Each structure stands twice: as structure tokens, then as C-alpha cells.
XYZ file of C-alpha atoms in Angstrom:
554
model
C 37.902 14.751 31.288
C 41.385 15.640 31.884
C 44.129 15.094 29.706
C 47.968 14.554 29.960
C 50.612 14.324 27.193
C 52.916 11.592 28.226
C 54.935 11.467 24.517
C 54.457 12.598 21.136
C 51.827 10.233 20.053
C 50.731 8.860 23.524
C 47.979 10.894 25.906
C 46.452 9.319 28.852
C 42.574 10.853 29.419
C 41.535 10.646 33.250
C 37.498 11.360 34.479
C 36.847 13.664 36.987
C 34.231 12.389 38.574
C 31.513 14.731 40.912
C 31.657 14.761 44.618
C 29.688 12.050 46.026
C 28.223 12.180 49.630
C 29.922 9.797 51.930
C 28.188 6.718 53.574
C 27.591 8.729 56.876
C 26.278 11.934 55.117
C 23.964 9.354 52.862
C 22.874 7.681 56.883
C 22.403 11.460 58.446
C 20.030 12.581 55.482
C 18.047 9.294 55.655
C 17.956 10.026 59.559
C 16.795 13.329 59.161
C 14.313 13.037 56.482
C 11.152 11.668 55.618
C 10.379 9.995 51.874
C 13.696 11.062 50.658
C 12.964 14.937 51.336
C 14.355 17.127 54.050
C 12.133 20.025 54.834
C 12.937 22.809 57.487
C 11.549 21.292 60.521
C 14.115 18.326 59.731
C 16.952 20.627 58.824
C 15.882 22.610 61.782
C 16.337 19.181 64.089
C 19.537 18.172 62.608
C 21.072 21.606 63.424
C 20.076 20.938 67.175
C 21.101 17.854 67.614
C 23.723 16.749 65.254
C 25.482 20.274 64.636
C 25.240 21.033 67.962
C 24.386 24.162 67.004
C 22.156 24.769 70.734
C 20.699 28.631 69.221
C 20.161 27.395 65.719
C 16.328 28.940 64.900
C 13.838 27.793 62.325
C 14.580 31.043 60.719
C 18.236 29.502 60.535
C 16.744 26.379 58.484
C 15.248 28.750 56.363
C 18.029 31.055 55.847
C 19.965 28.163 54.293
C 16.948 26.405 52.332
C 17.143 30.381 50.827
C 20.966 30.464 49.830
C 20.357 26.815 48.118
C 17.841 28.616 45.668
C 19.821 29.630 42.999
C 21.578 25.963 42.658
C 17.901 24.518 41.566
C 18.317 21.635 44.279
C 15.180 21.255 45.389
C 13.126 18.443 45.535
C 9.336 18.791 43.938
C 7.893 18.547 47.147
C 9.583 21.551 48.117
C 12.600 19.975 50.405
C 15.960 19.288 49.908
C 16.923 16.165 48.614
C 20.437 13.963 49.220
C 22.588 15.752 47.237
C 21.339 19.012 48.088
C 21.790 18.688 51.696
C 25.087 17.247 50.525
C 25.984 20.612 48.546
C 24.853 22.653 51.383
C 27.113 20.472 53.866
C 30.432 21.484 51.507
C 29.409 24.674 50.799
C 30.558 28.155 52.411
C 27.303 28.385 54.513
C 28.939 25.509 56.646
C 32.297 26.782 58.107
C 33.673 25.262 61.015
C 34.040 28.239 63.034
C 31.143 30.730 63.889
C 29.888 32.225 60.097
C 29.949 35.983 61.192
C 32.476 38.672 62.260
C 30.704 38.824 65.834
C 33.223 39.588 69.297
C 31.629 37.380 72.285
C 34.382 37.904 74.159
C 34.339 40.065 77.515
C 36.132 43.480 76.267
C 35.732 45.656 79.581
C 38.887 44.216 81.148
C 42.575 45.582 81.531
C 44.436 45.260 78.020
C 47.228 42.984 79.766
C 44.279 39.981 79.550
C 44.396 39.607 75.978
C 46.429 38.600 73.035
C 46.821 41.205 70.247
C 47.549 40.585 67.297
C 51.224 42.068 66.719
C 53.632 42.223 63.695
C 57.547 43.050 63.939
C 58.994 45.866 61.618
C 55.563 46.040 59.778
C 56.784 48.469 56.884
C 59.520 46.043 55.345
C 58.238 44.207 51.863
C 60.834 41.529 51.886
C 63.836 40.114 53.980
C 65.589 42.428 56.793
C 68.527 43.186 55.263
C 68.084 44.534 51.626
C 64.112 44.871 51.350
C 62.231 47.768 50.132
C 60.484 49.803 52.835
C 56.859 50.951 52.328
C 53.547 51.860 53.729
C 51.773 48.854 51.914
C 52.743 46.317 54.034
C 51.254 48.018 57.311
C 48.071 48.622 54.785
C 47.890 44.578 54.185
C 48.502 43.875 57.873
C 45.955 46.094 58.846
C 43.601 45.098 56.537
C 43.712 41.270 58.241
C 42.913 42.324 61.487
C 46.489 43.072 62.864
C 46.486 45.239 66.036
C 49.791 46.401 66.732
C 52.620 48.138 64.409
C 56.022 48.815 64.513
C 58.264 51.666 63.232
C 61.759 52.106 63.240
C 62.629 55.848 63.957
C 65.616 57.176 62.166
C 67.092 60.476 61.127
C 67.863 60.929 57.564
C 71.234 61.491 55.988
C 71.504 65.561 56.874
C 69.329 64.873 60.465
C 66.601 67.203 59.903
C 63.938 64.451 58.961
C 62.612 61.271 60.112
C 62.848 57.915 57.724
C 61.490 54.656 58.822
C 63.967 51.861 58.188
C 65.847 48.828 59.503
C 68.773 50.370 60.855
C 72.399 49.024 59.963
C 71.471 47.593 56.800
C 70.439 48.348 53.401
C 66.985 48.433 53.436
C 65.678 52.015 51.480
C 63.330 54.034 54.057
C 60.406 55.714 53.787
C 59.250 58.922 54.810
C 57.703 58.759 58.718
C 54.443 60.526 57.356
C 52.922 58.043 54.678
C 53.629 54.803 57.271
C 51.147 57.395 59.859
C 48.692 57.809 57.126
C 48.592 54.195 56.174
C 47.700 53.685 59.687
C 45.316 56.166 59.969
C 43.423 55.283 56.499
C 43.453 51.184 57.534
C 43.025 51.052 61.171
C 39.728 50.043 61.797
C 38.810 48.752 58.522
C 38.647 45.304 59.778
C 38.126 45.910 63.432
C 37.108 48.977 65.913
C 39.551 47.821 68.070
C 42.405 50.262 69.182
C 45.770 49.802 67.130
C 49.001 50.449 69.094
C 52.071 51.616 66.835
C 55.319 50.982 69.192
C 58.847 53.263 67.824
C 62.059 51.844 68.187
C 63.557 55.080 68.942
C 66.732 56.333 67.445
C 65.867 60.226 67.399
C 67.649 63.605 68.802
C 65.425 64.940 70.962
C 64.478 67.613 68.331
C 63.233 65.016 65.809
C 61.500 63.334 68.510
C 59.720 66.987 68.986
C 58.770 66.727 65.105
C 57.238 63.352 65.562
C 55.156 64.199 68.316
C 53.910 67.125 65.837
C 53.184 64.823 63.104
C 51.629 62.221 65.421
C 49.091 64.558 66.743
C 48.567 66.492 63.477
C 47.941 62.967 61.595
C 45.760 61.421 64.387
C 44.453 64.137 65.939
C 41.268 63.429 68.458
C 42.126 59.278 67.166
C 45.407 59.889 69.671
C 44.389 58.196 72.953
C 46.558 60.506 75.282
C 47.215 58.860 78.636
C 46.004 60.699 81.618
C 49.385 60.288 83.997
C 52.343 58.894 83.377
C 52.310 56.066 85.621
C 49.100 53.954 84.835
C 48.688 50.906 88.118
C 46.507 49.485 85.589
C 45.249 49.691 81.548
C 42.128 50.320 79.890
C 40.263 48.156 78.344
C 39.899 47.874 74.788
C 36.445 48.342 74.798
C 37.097 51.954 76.479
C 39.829 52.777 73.597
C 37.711 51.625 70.645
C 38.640 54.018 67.413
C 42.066 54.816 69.102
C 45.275 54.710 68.026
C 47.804 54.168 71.084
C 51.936 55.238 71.185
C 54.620 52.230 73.227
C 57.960 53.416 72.980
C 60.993 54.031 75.492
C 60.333 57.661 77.042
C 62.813 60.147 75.752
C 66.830 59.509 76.257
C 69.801 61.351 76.064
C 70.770 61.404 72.552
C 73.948 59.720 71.625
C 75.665 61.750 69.834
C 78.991 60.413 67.858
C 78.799 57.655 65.262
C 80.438 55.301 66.999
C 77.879 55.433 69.853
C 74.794 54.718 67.728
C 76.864 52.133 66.398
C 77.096 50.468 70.116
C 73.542 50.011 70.344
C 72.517 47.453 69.173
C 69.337 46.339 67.221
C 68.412 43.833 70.008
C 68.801 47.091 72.330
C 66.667 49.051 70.508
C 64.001 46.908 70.450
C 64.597 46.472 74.405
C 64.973 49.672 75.984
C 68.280 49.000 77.130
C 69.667 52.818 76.717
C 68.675 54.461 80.266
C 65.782 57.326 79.573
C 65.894 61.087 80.041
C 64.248 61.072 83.523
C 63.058 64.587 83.519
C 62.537 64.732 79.539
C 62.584 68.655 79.268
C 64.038 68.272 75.451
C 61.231 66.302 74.249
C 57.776 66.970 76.192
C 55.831 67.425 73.177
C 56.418 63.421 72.626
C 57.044 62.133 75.606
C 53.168 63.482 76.728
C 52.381 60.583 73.600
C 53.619 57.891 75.153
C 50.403 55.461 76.422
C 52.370 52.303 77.037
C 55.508 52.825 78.479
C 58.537 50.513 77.394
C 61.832 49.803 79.029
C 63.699 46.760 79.960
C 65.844 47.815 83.338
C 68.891 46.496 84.318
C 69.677 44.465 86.646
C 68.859 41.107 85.202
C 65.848 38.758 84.640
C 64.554 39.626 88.326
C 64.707 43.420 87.410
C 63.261 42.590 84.196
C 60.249 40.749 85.480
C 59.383 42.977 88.630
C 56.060 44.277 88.931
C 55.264 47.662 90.462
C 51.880 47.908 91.808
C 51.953 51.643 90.815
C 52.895 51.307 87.656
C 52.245 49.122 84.504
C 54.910 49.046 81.607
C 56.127 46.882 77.903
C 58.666 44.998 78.362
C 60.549 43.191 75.204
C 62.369 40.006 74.656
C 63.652 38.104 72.035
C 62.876 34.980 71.363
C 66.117 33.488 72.295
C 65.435 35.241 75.756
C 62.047 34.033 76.380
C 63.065 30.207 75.699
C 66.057 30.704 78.083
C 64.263 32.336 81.074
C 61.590 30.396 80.299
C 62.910 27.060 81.932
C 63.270 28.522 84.788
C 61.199 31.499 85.274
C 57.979 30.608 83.827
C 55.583 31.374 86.782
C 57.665 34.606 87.167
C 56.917 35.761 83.313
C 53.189 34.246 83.928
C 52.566 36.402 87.073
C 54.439 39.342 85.133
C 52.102 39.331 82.111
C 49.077 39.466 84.556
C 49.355 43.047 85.406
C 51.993 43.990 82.523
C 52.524 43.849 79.290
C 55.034 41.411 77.245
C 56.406 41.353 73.725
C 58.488 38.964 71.871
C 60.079 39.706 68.631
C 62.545 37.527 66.551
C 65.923 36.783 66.976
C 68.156 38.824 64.897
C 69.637 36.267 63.019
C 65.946 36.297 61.091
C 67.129 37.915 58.027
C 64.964 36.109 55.991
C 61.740 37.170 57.648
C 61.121 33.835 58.968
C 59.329 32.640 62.199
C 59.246 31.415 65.164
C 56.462 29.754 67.245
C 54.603 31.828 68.789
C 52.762 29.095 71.564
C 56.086 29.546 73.736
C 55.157 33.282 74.289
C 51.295 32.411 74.483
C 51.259 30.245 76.818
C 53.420 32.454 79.429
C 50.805 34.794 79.098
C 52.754 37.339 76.538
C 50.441 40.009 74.652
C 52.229 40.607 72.078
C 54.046 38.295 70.315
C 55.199 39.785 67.131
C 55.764 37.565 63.819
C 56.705 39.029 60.255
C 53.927 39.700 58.273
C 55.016 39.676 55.071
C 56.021 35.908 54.443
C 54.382 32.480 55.077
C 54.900 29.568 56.567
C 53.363 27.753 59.412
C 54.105 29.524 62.151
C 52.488 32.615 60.445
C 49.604 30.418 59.743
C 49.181 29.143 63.075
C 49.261 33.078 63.989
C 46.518 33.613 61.444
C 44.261 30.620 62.845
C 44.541 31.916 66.371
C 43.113 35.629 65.695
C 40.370 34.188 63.918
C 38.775 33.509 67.021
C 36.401 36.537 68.869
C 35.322 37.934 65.308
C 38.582 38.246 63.782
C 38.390 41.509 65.809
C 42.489 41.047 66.430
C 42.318 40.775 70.436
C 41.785 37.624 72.456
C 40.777 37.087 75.473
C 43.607 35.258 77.668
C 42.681 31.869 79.755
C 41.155 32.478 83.223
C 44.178 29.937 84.193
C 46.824 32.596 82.787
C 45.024 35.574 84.953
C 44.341 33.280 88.480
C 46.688 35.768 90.972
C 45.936 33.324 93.473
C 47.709 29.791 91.858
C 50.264 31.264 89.271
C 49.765 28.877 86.347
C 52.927 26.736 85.473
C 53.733 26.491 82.001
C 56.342 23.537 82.747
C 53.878 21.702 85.007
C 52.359 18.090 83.341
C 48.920 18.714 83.212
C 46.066 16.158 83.160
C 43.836 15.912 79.593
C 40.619 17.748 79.684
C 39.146 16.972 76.279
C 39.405 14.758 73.601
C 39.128 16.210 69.712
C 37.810 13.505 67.467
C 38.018 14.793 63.948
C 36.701 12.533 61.039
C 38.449 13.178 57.559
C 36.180 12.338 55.025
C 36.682 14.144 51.115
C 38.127 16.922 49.318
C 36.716 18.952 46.455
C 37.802 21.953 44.493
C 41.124 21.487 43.458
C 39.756 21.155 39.959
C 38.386 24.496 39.551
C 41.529 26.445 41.139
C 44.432 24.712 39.699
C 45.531 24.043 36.444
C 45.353 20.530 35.389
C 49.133 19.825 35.158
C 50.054 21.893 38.113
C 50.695 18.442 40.632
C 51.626 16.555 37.790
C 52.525 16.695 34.058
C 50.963 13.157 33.332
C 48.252 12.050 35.780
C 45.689 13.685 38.137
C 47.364 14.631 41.893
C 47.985 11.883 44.532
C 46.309 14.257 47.530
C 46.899 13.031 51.156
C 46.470 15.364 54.584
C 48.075 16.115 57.594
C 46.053 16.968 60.605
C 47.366 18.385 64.030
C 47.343 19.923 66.725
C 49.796 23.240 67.960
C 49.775 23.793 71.200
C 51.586 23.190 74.600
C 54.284 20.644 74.519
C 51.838 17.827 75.780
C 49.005 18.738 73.143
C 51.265 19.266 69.607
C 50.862 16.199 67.282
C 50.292 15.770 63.425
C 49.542 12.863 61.938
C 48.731 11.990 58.435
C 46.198 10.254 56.116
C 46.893 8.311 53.157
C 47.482 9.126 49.550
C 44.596 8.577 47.247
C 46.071 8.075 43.414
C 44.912 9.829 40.947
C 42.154 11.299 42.005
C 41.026 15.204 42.085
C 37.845 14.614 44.517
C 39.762 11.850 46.830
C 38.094 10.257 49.126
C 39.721 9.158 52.770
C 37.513 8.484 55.382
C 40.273 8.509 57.963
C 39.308 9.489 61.776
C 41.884 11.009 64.246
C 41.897 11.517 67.856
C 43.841 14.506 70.026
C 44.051 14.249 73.550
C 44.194 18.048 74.624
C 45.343 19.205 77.895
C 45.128 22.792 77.679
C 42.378 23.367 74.850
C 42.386 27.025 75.480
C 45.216 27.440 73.573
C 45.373 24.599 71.133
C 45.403 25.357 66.651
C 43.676 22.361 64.767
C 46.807 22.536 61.629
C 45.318 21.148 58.466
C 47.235 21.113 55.586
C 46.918 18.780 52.070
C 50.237 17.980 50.109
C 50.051 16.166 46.591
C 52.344 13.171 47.317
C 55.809 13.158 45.188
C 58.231 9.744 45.449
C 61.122 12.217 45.412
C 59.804 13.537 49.144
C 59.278 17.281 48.283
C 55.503 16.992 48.015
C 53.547 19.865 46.267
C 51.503 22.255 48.292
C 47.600 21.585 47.853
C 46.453 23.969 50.527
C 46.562 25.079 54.473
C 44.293 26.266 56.965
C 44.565 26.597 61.230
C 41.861 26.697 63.071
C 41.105 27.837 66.954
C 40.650 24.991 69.049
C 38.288 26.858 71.305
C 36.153 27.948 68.697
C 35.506 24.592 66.477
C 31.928 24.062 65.728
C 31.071 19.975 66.317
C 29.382 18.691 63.514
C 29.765 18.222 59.802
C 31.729 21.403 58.045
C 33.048 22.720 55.278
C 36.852 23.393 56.031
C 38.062 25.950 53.143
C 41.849 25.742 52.391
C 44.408 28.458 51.996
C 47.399 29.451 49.694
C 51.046 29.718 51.303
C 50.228 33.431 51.671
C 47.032 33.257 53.720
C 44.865 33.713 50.581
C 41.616 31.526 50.628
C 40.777 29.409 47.530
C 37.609 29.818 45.752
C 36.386 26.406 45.967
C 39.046 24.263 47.758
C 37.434 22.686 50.795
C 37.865 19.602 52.629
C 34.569 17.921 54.418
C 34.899 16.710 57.606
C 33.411 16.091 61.481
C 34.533 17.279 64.554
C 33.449 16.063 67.590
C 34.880 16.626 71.549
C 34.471 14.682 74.293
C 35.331 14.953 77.910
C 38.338 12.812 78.518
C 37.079 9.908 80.634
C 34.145 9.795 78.279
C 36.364 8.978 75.422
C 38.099 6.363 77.108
């Protein structure tokens, strides 16, 4: 029972009642079962045909009648019974994307065919104007799989040392040496895939001479060192597993008044725009560092987007740039992104560490399209559901359509649908156990409803809703949904439960995103997330999800 104080001398006591299985789990057990037990050989059956799941083994079956043990569910007969198989369809051995940390993925190929995981100015804490600078935020980001850092280089107040820090503003730096460490100590935690760390350069060429010292002291034989300067083509990540890789501008001239640092400006910096020390004698030491070369050369969008067979480079734009060249150079940034690499950062303006979404930059084929780690919202989120595809290993491998030299792929084209997502919404559970009981509402149990959609190209994004079930911590919806996906490749299922509020600022109730491309059909057990990517101990939601080729659907 739960209780609420309405007034002094008036309480109003509310059941909460157990999870029940829904009418179709109740019809699938009875389906798959014989005299009201399910032994392996039926669980075995079910995960063929209903799940889908074509390489699920007997020793499968048996792996899960084993994790059910210690819940006493069993029948006498030795099977599972209907509520078993109900607890074992809402528990954590039931997610709706592949259970373990495994790449599939083809790793052998250039790095320009995949999607890496990127953050923007990974050692601020807070906003990006008055925020603490540390090494713990490139620790976190590490830690969850991201692949690609970024420092800002600075000299200190007397020029003899090297701070990391936004530039221009008052955010307090840190020393150069602990953000390398961090690196060092967190980089492959998660995955063995190599980590990139680009500089937005602001050094003398002396300083830059110190970092390359500190680099290779810190990283030592971790340092992949290029083997020319001008690469015609990558490696592959799988060839540069355990390495740690340096993008930056090669060495410039240094500017050396005041008032010219103070003309370049942060957007700039983070392009390349200051022309580079061509034969860099004052900095060899770092310039030998560099394995991705950066630089955005003049000359205009044309310039910007030209490929040299010779020679692969980074190039950066905002994210005001992308969506403005974007109309009307998409195949050019497609066919650029083939061969090169691309990065997209936020617009200044940011200063709140907010977001942008990043599907504009996907689906023109950039690599790295950099978000702020250290907040939340959904655009974050949708960035967190995408990399949890191949393993959580922090690289993706792009669409065939996005690498096809032959028919540049058209991001502004209308494309026909290829599949159908049908995705059945039955229950929720958990909410009980991981809030407290007046969190939704001082005088009555939460009014849950959910919004499911879809992120992805223009065609393909949708969200629609389900309704609100009163007063009810286990509600029960049974709502079905259908998304008519054009380019599935690159679509994020968005699930997210509010607790319905007259006023129209609804309370939070949880949040997950999920790769399109790597849903498992069948009955799961969708766990839900805090605002800051944190997964609750027993939130889940159940439900089915189901594709279908489009004419079949119609």
C-alpha cells in the first residue's frame, strides 16, 4: 500500500498491485507449452520462432531456465510456469538489443567508413563560459565508450606552460598533463578501439615542442605515429587497436601581439582557418605527431570540400555551416566524407552546453559529430542510443549507400519506404522500487503515459504518444504503433515515459534510444534511463517489436 497525506486528518491509501502478464503473453505461454509447463524444448521453440532469435541454442533455453533459479519459479514438474516465463520476459535477460558487448561489424576498412563516437571540449564540467575545467569529465566520457577527445591548447599567464581551457572566457584550466593521463588511464576501458584526441591549437611553437614531449613521454609505444605525412587513405581501426591517435592543424606561425590572438576567433580555431607553417622547422618534434591532419582552406565551400586523391585530411564545421551548405551541397559533403574525414561541433552561441541533432551530420556521411558530454537532453540521448550498436565498442560502421562512389547518395532526395517498424506497447513496471512514493505526486500514485518515435531522416522522424493511465504505478496500455522507415540504417527508436501533469510540464519517468538496425523482434524488456544516461534498477517497459517489408505491411 501506498499512502498520501491530502490534509491534517484526511489520507488516501492506494494498492500497488503486481505485474500481471498481458492477454498476448498469457496466449504465447499457452502456445508454447504443454499442461501449463514450459520446459526447454518449448522455450527453445519459442526463441526460434517467435523471438526470431535464428542462432538461439538449446544451451540458450537452458542458460535462462538457470538465471530463473534463484527466483523459485519453477513449476514441480521442473518447467516454467505463466508467471515465470512472464518474469523472465521483463527481466534483464530479455533486452531488446543483442545481450553482450560483441563488435559484428567489419573493422578492416578505412576509418572515414565509420561513425565515432566524438565529444566537443571534453574537459569542461559545466556550461562554456564560467565552468570548472577537469580531467573527470574526459574520465566519464571515456568510460561510456566515447572515441574521440578534445583539448584546447593554451599558454598560461607567464607562457612557459600549457593549460587546457576554453579560451576567451572564464572557465579555470587545468594543467595539459592530468587531461593526457586521464586519457591514457581510461582509454580502452570500455573498448580496444583507438581514441583520437584532436588540439585546438593556440601554442608558440616552443610550447608546441613541450607538448610533443609530454605526448610521447605519456603515451609512449600507445602513440600511433603516422608513417608520411600525406596518407591517400586511413587505417582501419582494427589495425590501430590500443592506439591513441593526434588531429590537429600542423604547426603555424605564431601570432604574436594580443590583439592578434584576439582576431581569431573560437569558430577559427576549431576550423583551421590560420594558414600553417609549411616547412614547420620550429616545431618538428610535434608536428611528426600529427596522424590526422586538420585544416579548412580557403577559398570557399568548393575549397573546403575538395578531395585530393593523394591525400586524406579533418575538416571542421559548425553546425550552422553544415545546415547551410547542406541544401545545396549535400552530394558534395557525401562524396567528401567517403575518402575524408568530417567533424561538426556546436555553434558558439551554445553556452549552455546544449545540443544539436546530430542526424543532419550522420546522414551526410560526417565521422565525427561532436556533442557535449556533460549534460542531457535528447539529442545527447539519441547520441547515446546510436553507439550502442556494434558492442558499444564506440565506432560504427557507415551505410553501404553513404560509401557507393559510383551513385553519390542524396541526402535531399525523397526516398521510397523500405520497412515498416510495428512496435506493440504493452506495461510498465519498476517505478515503485526506484522512486519515492510522492515523487510524481504528493496525493495519488503517477498518471504514466509514453511517447514513442522515431529520429531519423526528415521522412522517417515521428513521435507519437499513448495514453495516460490514472493512478496506477504498474499501468497497463496495450497501445500498438507503426513507423514507416525509409532509411532504417540510420533510424533511433526514442522512448521516453512522462507522468502526466494538467499544468503541461509533465514529470520525467524515464528515457531510453535505441538503434533501429539493431532491434531484436520479439517480446523485450526495454530498461529506462535517468536524464543523465544513468539506467534504473528496475524501471522497464514490456513491449514487441516486429518489422515488416513495406508492401507486406500494407
Amino acid at each position: 500500500m501506498s499512502t498520501f497525506r491530502v490534509c491534517f486528518c484526511f489520507r488516501r491509501r492506494f494498492k500497488i498491485r503486481e505485474a500481471e502478464p498481458p492477454q498476448d503473453i498469457i496466449d504465447l505461454f499457452n502456445q508454447y507449452s504443454e499442461n501449463g509447463t514450459m520446459g526447454i524444448d518449448h522455450l527453445h521453440r519459442f526463441l526460434l520462432e517467435f523471438q526470431r532469435e535464428k542462432n538461439a541454442t538449446k544451451e540458450n533455453a537452458e542458460a535462462i531456465f538457470h538465471s530463473l533459479k534463484h527466483l523459485n519459479v519453477f513449476h514441480r514438474k521442473g518447467g516454467l510456469h505463466l508467471n515465470a516465463f512472464f518474469r523472465y520476459l521483463l527481466s534483464d535477460h530479455n533486452p531488446p538489443i543483442p545481450p553482450s558487448p560483441q563488435v559484428h561489424h567489419d573493422m578492416n576498412a578505412p576509418l572515414a567508413h565509420y561513425y565515432l563516437y566524438t565529444g566537443h571540449n571534453s574537459y569542461l564540467t559545466g556550461n562554456q563560459l564560467s565552468s570548472d575545467c577537469s580531467s573527470e569529465p574526459i574520465k566519464k566520457a571515456l568510460a561510456k565508450g566515447v572515441r574521440v577527445i578534445e583539448l584546447d591548447l593554451w599558454p598560461n599567464a607567464t607562457g612557459d606552460k600549457v593549460e587546457v581551457c576554453h579560451g576567451g572566457t572564464l572557465t579555470t584550466p587545468v594543467g595539459l598533463m592530468k587531461c593526457l593521463h586521464a586519457t591514457k588511464d581510461y582509454a580502452f576501458v570500455i573498448s580496444d578501439y583507438p581514441v583520437v584526441i584532436t588540439f585546438e591549437d593556440h601554442l608558440t611553437p616552443a610550447l608546441q615542442a613541450k607538448v610533443a614531449k609530454m605526448v610521447s613521454k605519456t603515451f609512449g609505444e600507445m602513440l600511433h605515429l603516422p608513417e608520411s605525412e600525406s596518407l591517400a587513405e586511413f587505417p582501419s581501426p582494427e589495425s590501430l587497436k590500443k592506439k591513441i591517435m593526434i588531429s590537429t592543424k600542423p604547426p603555424k606561425e605564431y601570432l604574436e601581439t594580443q590583439d592578434s590572438m584576439e582576431e581569431t576567433t573560437q569558430e577559427e580555431a576549431e576550423e583551421g582557418e590560420a594558414e600553417p607553417n609549411e616547412d614547420g622547422v620550429k616545431a618538428p618534434e610535434y608536428k611528426k605527431l600529427i596522424a590526422i591532419h586538420a585544416g579548412k582552406p580557403k577559398g570557399g565551400v568548393q575549397s573546403w570540400l575538395r578531395t585530393d586523391l593523394n591525400k586524406v585530411r579533418r575538416l571542421s564545421l559548425s553546425e550552422q555551416e553544415l545546415e547551410a551548405i547542406s541544401r545545396s551541397h549535400g552530394t558534395e559533403i557525401v562524396r567528401f566524407t567517403q575518402k575524408n574525414l568530417l567533424r561538426i561541433y556546436p555553434k558558439g552561441a551554445r553556452f549552455d552546453s546544449s545540443n544539436y541533432n546530430p542526424l543532419l551530420g550522420w546522414m551526410h556521411g560526417a565521422q565525427m559529430v561532436a556533442l557535449n558530454m556533460q549534460g542531457y537532453g535528447k539529442y545527447l540521448w539519441i547520441m547515446q542510443g546510436m553507439f550502442r550498436a556494434n558492442g558499444g565498442c564506440g565506432y560504427i560502421k557507415k551505410p553501404d549507400f553513404l560509401l557507393n562512389r559510383s551513385e553519390i547518395f542524396n541526402p535531399g532526395a525523397n526516398l521510397p519506404v523500405k520497412k515498416t517498424l510495428k512496435v506493440k506497447l504493452y506495461m510498465g513496471d519498476g517505478w515503485h522500487l526506484d522512486f519515492p512514493h510522492t515523487h510524481f505526486d504528493l496525493y495519488s500514485p503517477p498518471d504514466f503515459f509514453t511517447k514513442v518515435g522515431i529520429v531519423g531522416v526528415p521522412a522517417d522522424t515521428t513521435t507519437k504518444r499513448s495514453r495516460a493511465i490514472e493512478d496506477d504505478w504498474v499501468p497497463v496500455w496495450n497501445e500498438e504503433f507503426h513507423f514507416s522507415l525509409t532509411v532504417p540504417e540510420l533510424a533511433v527508436l526514442r522512448i521516453e515515459v512522462q507522468e502526466y501533469d494538467t499544468s503541461g510540464k509533465h514529470d520525467f519517468g524515464g528515457q531510453t534510444c535505441l538503434p533501429v538496425s539493431e532491434l531484436r523482434e520479439g517480446i523485450r524488456a526495454v530498461s529506462l534511463f535517468s536524464r543523465k544516461g544513468n539506467r534504473y534498477k528496475s524501471v522497464k517497459l514490456l513491449m514487441h517489436f516486429e518489422f515488416f517489408d513495406f508492401d507486406a505491411s500494407m
